C-alpha positions as semicolon CSV with decimal commas, in nm:
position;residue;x (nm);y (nm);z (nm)
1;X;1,199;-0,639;-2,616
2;X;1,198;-0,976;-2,444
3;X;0,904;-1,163;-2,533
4;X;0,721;-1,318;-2,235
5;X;0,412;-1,580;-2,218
6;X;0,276;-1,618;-2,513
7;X;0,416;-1,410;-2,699
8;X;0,565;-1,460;-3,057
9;X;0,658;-1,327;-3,356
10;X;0,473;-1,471;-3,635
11;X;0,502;-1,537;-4,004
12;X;0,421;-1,194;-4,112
13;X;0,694;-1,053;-3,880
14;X;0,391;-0,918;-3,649
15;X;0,384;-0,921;-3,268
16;X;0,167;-1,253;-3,112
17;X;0,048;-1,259;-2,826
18;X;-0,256;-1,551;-2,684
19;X;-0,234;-1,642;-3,065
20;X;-0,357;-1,321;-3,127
21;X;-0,187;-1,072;-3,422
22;X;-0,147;-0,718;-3,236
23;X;-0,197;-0,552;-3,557
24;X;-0,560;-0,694;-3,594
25;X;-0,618;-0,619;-3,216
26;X;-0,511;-0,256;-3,300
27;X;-0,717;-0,235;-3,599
28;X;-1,028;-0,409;-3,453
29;X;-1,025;-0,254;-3,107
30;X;-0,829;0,070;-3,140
31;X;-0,557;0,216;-2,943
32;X;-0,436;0,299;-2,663
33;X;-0,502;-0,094;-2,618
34;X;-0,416;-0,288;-2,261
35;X;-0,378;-0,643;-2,382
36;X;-0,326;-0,885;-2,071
37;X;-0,243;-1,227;-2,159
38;X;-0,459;-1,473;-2,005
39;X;-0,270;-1,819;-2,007
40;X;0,023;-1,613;-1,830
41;X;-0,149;-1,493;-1,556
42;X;-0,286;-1,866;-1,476
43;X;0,071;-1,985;-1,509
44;X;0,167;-1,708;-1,249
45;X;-0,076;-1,791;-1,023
46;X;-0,015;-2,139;-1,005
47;X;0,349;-2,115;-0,985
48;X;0,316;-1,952;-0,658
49;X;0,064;-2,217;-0,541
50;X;0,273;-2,483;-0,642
51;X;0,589;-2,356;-0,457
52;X;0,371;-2,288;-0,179
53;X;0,273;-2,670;-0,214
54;X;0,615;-2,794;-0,199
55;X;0,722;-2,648;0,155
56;X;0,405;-2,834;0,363
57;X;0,301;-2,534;0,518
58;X;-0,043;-2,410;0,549
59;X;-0,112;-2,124;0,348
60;X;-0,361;-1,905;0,140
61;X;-0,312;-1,729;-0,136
62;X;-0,482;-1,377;-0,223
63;X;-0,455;-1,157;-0,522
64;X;-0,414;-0,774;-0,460
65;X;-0,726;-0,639;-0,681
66;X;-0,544;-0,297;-0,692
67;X;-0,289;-0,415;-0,897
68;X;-0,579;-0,467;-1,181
69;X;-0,927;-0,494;-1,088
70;X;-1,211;-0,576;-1,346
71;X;-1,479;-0,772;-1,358
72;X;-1,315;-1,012;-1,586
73;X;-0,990;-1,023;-1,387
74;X;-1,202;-1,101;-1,038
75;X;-1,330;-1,393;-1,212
76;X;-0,974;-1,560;-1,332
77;X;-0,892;-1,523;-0,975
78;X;-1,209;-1,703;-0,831
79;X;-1,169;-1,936;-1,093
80;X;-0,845;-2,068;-0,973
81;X;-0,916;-2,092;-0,616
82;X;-0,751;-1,760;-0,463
83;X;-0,858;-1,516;-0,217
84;X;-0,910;-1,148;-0,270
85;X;-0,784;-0,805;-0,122
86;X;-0,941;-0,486;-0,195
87;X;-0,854;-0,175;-0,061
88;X;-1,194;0,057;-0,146
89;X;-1,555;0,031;-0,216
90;X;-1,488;0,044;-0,598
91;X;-1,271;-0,251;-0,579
92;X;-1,554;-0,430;-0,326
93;X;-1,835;-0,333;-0,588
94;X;-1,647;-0,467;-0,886
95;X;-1,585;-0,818;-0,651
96;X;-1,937;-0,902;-0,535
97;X;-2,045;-0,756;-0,898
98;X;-1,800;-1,049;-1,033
99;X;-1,995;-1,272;-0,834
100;X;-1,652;-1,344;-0,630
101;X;-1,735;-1,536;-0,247
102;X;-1,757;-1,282;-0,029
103;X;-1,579;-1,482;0,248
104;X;-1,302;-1,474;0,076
105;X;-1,237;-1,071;0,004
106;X;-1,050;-0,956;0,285
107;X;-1,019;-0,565;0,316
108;X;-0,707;-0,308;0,300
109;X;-0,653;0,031;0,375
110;X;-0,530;0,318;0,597
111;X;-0,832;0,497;0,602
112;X;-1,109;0,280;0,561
113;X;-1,463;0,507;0,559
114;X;-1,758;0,407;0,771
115;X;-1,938;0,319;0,447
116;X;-1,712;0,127;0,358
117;X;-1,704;-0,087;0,662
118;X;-2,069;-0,128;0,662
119;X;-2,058;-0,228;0,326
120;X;-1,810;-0,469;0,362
121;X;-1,991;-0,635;0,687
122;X;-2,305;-0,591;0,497
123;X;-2,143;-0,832;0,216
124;X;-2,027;-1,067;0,462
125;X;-1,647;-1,025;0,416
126;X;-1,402;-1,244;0,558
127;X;-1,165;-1,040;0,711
128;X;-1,054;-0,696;0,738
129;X;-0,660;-0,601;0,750
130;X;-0,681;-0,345;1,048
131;X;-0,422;-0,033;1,039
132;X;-0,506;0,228;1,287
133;X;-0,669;0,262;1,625
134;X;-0,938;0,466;1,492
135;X;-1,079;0,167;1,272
136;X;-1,024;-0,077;1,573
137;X;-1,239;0,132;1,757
138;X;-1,565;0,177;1,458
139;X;-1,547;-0,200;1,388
140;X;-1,569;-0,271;1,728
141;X;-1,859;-0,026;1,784
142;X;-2,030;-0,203;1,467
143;X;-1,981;-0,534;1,538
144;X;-2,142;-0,472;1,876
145;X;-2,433;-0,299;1,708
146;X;-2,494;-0,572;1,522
147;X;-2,449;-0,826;1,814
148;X;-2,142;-0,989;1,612
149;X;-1,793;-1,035;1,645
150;X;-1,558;-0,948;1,341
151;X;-1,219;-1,128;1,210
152;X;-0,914;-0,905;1,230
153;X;-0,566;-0,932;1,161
154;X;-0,340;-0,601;1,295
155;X;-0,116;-0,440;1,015
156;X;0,212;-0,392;1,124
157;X;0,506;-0,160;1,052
158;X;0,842;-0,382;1,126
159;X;1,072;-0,170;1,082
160;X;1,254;-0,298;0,716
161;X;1,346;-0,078;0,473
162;X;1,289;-0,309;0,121
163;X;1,568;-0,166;-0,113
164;X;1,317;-0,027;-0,399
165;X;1,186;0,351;-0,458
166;X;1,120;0,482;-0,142
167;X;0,703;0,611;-0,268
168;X;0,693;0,178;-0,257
169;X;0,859;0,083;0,037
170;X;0,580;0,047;0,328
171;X;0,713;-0,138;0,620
172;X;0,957;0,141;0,748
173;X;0,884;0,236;1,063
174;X;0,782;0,593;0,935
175;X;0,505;0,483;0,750
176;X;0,177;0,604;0,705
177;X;0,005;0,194;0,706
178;X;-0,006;-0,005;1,004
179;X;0,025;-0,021;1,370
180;X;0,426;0,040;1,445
181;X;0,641;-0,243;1,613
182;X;0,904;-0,072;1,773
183;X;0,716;0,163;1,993
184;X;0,460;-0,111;2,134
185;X;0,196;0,009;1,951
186;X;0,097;-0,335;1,801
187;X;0,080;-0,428;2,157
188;X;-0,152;-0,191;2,223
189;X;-0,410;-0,287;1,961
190;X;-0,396;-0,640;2,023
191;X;-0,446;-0,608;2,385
192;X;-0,785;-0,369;2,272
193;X;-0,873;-0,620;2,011
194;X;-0,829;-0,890;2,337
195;X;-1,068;-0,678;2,536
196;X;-1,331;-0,585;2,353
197;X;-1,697;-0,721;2,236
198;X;-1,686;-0,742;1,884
199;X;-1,294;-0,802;1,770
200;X;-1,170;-1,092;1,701
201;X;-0,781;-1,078;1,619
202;X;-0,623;-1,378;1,450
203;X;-0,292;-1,248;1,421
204;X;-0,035;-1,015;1,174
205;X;0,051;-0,848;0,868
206;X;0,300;-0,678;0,698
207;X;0,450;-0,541;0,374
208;X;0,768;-0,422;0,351
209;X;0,764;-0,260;-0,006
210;X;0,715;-0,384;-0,366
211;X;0,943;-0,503;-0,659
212;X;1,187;-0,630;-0,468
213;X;1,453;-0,838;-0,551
214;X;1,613;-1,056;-0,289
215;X;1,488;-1,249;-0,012
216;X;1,666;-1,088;0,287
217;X;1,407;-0,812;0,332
218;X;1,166;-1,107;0,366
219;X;1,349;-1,284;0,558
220;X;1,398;-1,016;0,825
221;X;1,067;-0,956;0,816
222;X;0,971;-1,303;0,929
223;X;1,203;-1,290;1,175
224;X;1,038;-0,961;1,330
225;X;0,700;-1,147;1,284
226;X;0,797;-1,458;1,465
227;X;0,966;-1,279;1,792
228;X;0,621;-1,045;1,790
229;X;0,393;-1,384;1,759
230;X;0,636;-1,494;2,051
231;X;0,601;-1,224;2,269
232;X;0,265;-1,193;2,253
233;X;0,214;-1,576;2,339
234;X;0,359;-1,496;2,649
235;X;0,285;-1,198;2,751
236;X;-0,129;-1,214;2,657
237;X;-0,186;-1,617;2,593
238;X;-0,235;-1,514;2,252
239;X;-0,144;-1,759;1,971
240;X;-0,102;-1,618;1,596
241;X;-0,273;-1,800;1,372
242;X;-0,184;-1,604;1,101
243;X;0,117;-1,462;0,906
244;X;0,016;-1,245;0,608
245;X;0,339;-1,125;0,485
246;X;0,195;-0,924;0,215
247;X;0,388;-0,905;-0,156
248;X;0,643;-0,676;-0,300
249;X;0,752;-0,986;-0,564
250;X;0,973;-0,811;-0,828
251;X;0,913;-0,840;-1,172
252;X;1,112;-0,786;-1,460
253;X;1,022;-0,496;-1,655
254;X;1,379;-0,444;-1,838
255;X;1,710;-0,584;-1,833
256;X;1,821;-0,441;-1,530
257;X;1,573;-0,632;-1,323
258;X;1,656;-0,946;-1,188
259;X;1,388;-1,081;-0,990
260;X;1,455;-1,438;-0,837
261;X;1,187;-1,749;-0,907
262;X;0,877;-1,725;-0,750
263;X;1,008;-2,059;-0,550
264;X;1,323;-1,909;-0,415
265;X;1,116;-1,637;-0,216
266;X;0,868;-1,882;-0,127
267;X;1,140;-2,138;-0,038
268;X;1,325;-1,823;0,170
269;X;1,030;-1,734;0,375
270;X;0,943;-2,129;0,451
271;X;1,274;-2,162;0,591
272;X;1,229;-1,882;0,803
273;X;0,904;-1,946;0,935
274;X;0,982;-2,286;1,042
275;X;1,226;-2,180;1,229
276;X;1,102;-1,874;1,346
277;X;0,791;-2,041;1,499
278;X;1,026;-2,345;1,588
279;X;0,859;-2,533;1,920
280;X;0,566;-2,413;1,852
281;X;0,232;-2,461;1,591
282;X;0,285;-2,234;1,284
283;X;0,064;-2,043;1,186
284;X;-0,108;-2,023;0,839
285;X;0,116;-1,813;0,581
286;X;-0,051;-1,587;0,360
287;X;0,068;-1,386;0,096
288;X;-0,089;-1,147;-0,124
289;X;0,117;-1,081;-0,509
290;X;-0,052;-0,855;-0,735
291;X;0,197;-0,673;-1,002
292;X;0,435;-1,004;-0,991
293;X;0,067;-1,201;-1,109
294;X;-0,032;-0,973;-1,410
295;X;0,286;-0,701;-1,469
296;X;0,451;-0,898;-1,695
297;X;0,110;-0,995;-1,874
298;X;0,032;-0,703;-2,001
299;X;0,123;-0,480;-2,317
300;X;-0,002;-0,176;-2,409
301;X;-0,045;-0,107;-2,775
302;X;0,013;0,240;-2,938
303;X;-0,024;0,397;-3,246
304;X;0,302;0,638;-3,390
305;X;0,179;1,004;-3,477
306;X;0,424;1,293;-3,499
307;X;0,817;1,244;-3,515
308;X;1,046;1,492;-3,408
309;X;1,432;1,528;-3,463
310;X;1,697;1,756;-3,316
311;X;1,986;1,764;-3,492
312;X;2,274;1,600;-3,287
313;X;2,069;1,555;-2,974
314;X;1,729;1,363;-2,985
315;X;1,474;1,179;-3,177
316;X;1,131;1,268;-3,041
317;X;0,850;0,986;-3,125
318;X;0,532;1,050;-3,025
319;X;0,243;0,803;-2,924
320;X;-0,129;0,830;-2,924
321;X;-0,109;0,752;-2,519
322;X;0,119;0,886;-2,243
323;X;0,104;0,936;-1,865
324;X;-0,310;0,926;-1,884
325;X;-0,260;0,575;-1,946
326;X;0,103;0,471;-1,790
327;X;0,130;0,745;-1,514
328;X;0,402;0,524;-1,409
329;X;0,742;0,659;-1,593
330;X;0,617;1,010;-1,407
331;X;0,592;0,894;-1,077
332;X;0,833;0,646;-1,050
333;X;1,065;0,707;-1,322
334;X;0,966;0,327;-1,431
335;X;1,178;0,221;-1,701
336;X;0,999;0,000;-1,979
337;X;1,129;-0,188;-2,279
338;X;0,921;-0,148;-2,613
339;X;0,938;-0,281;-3,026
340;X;0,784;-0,195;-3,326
341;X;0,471;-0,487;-3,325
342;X;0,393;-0,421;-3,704
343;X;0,790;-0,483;-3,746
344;X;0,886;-0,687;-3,467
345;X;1,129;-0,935;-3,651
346;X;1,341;-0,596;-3,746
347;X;1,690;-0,504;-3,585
348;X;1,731;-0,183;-3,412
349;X;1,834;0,086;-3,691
350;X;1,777;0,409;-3,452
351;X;1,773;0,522;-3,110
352;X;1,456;0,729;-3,032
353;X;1,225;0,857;-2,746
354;X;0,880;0,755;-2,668
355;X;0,670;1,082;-2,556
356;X;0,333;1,061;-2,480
357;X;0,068;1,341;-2,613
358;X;-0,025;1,500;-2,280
359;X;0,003;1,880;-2,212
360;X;0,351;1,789;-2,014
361;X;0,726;1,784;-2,057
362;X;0,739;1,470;-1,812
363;X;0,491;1,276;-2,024
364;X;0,742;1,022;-2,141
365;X;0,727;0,683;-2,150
366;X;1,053;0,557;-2,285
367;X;1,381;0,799;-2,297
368;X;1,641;0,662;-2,556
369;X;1,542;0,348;-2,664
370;X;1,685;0,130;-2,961
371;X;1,412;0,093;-3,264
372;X;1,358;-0,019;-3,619
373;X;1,341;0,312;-3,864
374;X;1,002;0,418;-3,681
375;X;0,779;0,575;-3,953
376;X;0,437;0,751;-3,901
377;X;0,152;0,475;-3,803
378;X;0,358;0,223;-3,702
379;X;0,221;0,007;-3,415
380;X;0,399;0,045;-3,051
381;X;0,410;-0,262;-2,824
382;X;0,526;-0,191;-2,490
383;X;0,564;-0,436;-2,225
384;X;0,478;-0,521;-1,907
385;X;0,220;-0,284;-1,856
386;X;-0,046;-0,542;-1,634
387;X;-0,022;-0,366;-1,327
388;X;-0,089;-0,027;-1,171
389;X;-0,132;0,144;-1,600
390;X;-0,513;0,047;-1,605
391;X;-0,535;0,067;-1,247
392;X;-0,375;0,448;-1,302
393;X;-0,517;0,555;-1,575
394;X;-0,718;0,901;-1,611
395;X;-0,876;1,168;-1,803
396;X;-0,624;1,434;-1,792
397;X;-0,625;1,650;-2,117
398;X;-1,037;1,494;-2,114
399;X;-0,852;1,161;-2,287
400;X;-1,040;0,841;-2,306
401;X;-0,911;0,537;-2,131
402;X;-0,809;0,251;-2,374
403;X;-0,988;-0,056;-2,407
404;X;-0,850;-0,396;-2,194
405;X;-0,875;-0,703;-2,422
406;X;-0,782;-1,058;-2,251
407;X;-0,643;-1,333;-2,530
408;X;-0,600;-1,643;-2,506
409;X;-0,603;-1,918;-2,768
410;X;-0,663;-1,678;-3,054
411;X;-0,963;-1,505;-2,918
412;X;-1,004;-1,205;-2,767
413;X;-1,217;-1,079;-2,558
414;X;-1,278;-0,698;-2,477
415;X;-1,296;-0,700;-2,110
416;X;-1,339;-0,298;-2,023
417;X;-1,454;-0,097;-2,331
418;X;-1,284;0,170;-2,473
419;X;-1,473;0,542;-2,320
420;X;-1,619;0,738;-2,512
421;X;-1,678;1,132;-2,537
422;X;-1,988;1,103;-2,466
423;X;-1,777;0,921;-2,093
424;X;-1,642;1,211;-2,032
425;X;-1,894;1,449;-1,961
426;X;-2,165;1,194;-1,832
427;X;-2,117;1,361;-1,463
428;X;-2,079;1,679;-1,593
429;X;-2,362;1,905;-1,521
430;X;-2,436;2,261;-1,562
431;X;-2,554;2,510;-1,291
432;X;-2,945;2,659;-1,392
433;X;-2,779;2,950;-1,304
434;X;-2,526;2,987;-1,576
435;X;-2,468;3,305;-1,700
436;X;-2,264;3,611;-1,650
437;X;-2,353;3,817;-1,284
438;X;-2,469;4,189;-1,319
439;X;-2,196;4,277;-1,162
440;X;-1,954;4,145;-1,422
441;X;-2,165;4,240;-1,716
442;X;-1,969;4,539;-1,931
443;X;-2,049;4,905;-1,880
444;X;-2,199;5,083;-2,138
């Protein structure tokens, strides 16, 4: 397993990561265990600000919340200056709980509820990403109600295909976000955005997919922007301020992945835009990472139960977690690198299989992986695990979700406790009427 950040392996042969041991962690918080190394996220973050520095262009930066939202993690992000996007109310709640500036949270989503959108104005938001006619049309109706105006920008469907599991890719013109390009649509909503009360449009967005590994999809993307902002100059006096161009920055979760530095993509879609918008002011650039800011921070720690071999065909290891707590393997088919953290200085003696302990034959996490001798109550580390696994996670089988710690330094800091049983049935309630009907009662 490559070892990323902070991580180390120490003098007792023990997994490190923040200056943290991974055995204590596992001892004194339990596992499942999400630990997401602090220093490495701020790193991330400010590598993209820096190569964002070093092209001159006006920009903002914004973290996707529903990559990993907590309390904790809304802080970091305030803390070092960037924006926000949420894409629900429970991702808005946990923001303005984290005390995070409402003028800069900025709001997502295809189907955005009227709740929602009055609790969003009600918080003072900053912007909301606008992907259907239907919201156009409420937000105008409640801005006007409220004798306001509100800041748009129009989502739009360009028309690239990113090269990366099709459930991912988003800015295809069959999509289900955003207002499509080819047909005129986009048109269409900026010219009702132009003519009504209480709209404001500043100008575009799009997404074209996530973990993607080359520029080119970017860069077509820009170029689909610019010729929009262009035509829309000239045909309603509009000027695009600005350019959100979403995320979709690859990460590497194994050795297949090669994901480019964060400055080549940045570098890629400066080039573009300048020339794109060549003649003419350019507009602000934002971007919005959220797996390529904490994916590669975080590691999921996992205690070894039962081991099963089949003669001649497979080693079965089994894990106190599974697809309640990294749904991704299931849905994606994400591939995930792993070692022993109680034995990490150890060379690979076996090949084995990581299964979860769900109720399902596709609970796996890891098929075939090369291990130390794994023995009963050894300690799993697997990494990468910072985005979408907490984000994911669920109760199915009625198991609890882990515990998130953040390290740093050599102190950790439980962030999101683990549930308890007592969790899992706090909803729960039981009918007064409970009881069998007369009418299903036995005969005598």
């Amino acid at each position: 397993m490559k070892l990323r950040g902070t991580s180390r392996i120490n003098e007792q042969g023990h997994l490190e990561i923040g200056g943290c041991d991974t055995v204590e962690l596992a001892h004194r918080f339990g596992t499942p265990l999400y630990v997401m190394d602090e220093t490495m996220i701020r790193r991330r973050i400010r590598s993209f600000v820096e190569a964002f520095e070093k092209t001159g262009l006006s920009y903002r930066m914004a973290y996707a919340s529903k990559a990993f939202s907590t309390l904790a993690m809304c802080r970091l992000v305030a803390e070092e200056g960037l924006h926000l996007d949420v894409v629900s109310d429970g991702e808005l709640y946990t923001a303005l709980k984290a005390g995070f500036p409402p003028e800069r949270i900025y709001f997502h989503g295809n189907n955005k509820t009227l709740d929602e959108l009055v609790m969003a104005l009600d918080a003072g938001i900053g912007r909301f990403v606008a992907d259907n006619f239907t919201e156009l049309a409420l937000l105008d109706q409640l801005a006007r109600d409220r004798g306001s105006r509100v800041k748009v920008i129009l989502r739009t469907t360009p028309g690239v295909e990113a090269h990366t599991h099709h459930y991912i890719q988003t800015g295809q013109e069959d999509s289900k976000f955003g207002f499509d390009l080819e047909s005129g649509q986009v048109h269409q909503a900026l010219k009702q955005c132009l003519t009504s009360e209480g709209l404001e449009p500043e100008g575009f967005h799009c997404h074209i997919g996530s973990q993607i590994f080359e520029s080119d999809g970017f860069r077509l993307a820009v170029r689909k922007m610019a010729a929009l902002a262009a035509e829309c100059r000239q045909s309603l006096g509009f000027r695009t301020r600005i350019l959100n161009l979403g995320g979709g920055f690859g990460i590497r979760y194994n050795e297949k992945d090669q994901p480019m530095p964060v400055d080549h993509y940045i570098a890629a879609i400066a080039e573009e835009v300048r020339q794109g918008f060549a003649g003419g002011e350019l507009p602000q650039i934002w971007l919005e990472p959220g797996r390529s800011i904490v994916g590669e921070a975080g590691t999921t720690l996992y205690r070894v139960g039962t081991v099963k071999e089949i003669p001649g065909l497979r080693k079965y290891v089994a894990v106190d977690g599974g697809m309640n707590d990294n749904p991704r393997p299931a849905l994606y088919h994400a591939s995930y690198e792993a070692s022993l953290a109680n034995r990490a200085g150890e060379e690979p003696a076996e090949t084995v299989s990581i299964a979860g302990k769900l109720c399902e034959s596709g609970d796996m996490l890891i098929w075939d992986i090369p291990l130390p001798r794994v023995n009963t109550g050894d300690l799993l580390a697997v990494s990468c695990t910072g985005a979408y696994n907490y984000s994911m996670a669920n109760n199915y089988n009625r198991l609890r979700r882990p515990a998130v710690v953040f390290v740093r330094d050599g102190e950790a800091s439980e962030v999101v406790r683990r549930e308890t049983l007592e969790d899992l049935i706090r909803n729960d309630r039981v009918p007064g009427r409970m009881g069998a009907p007369e009418s299903l009662m036995p005969s005598e």
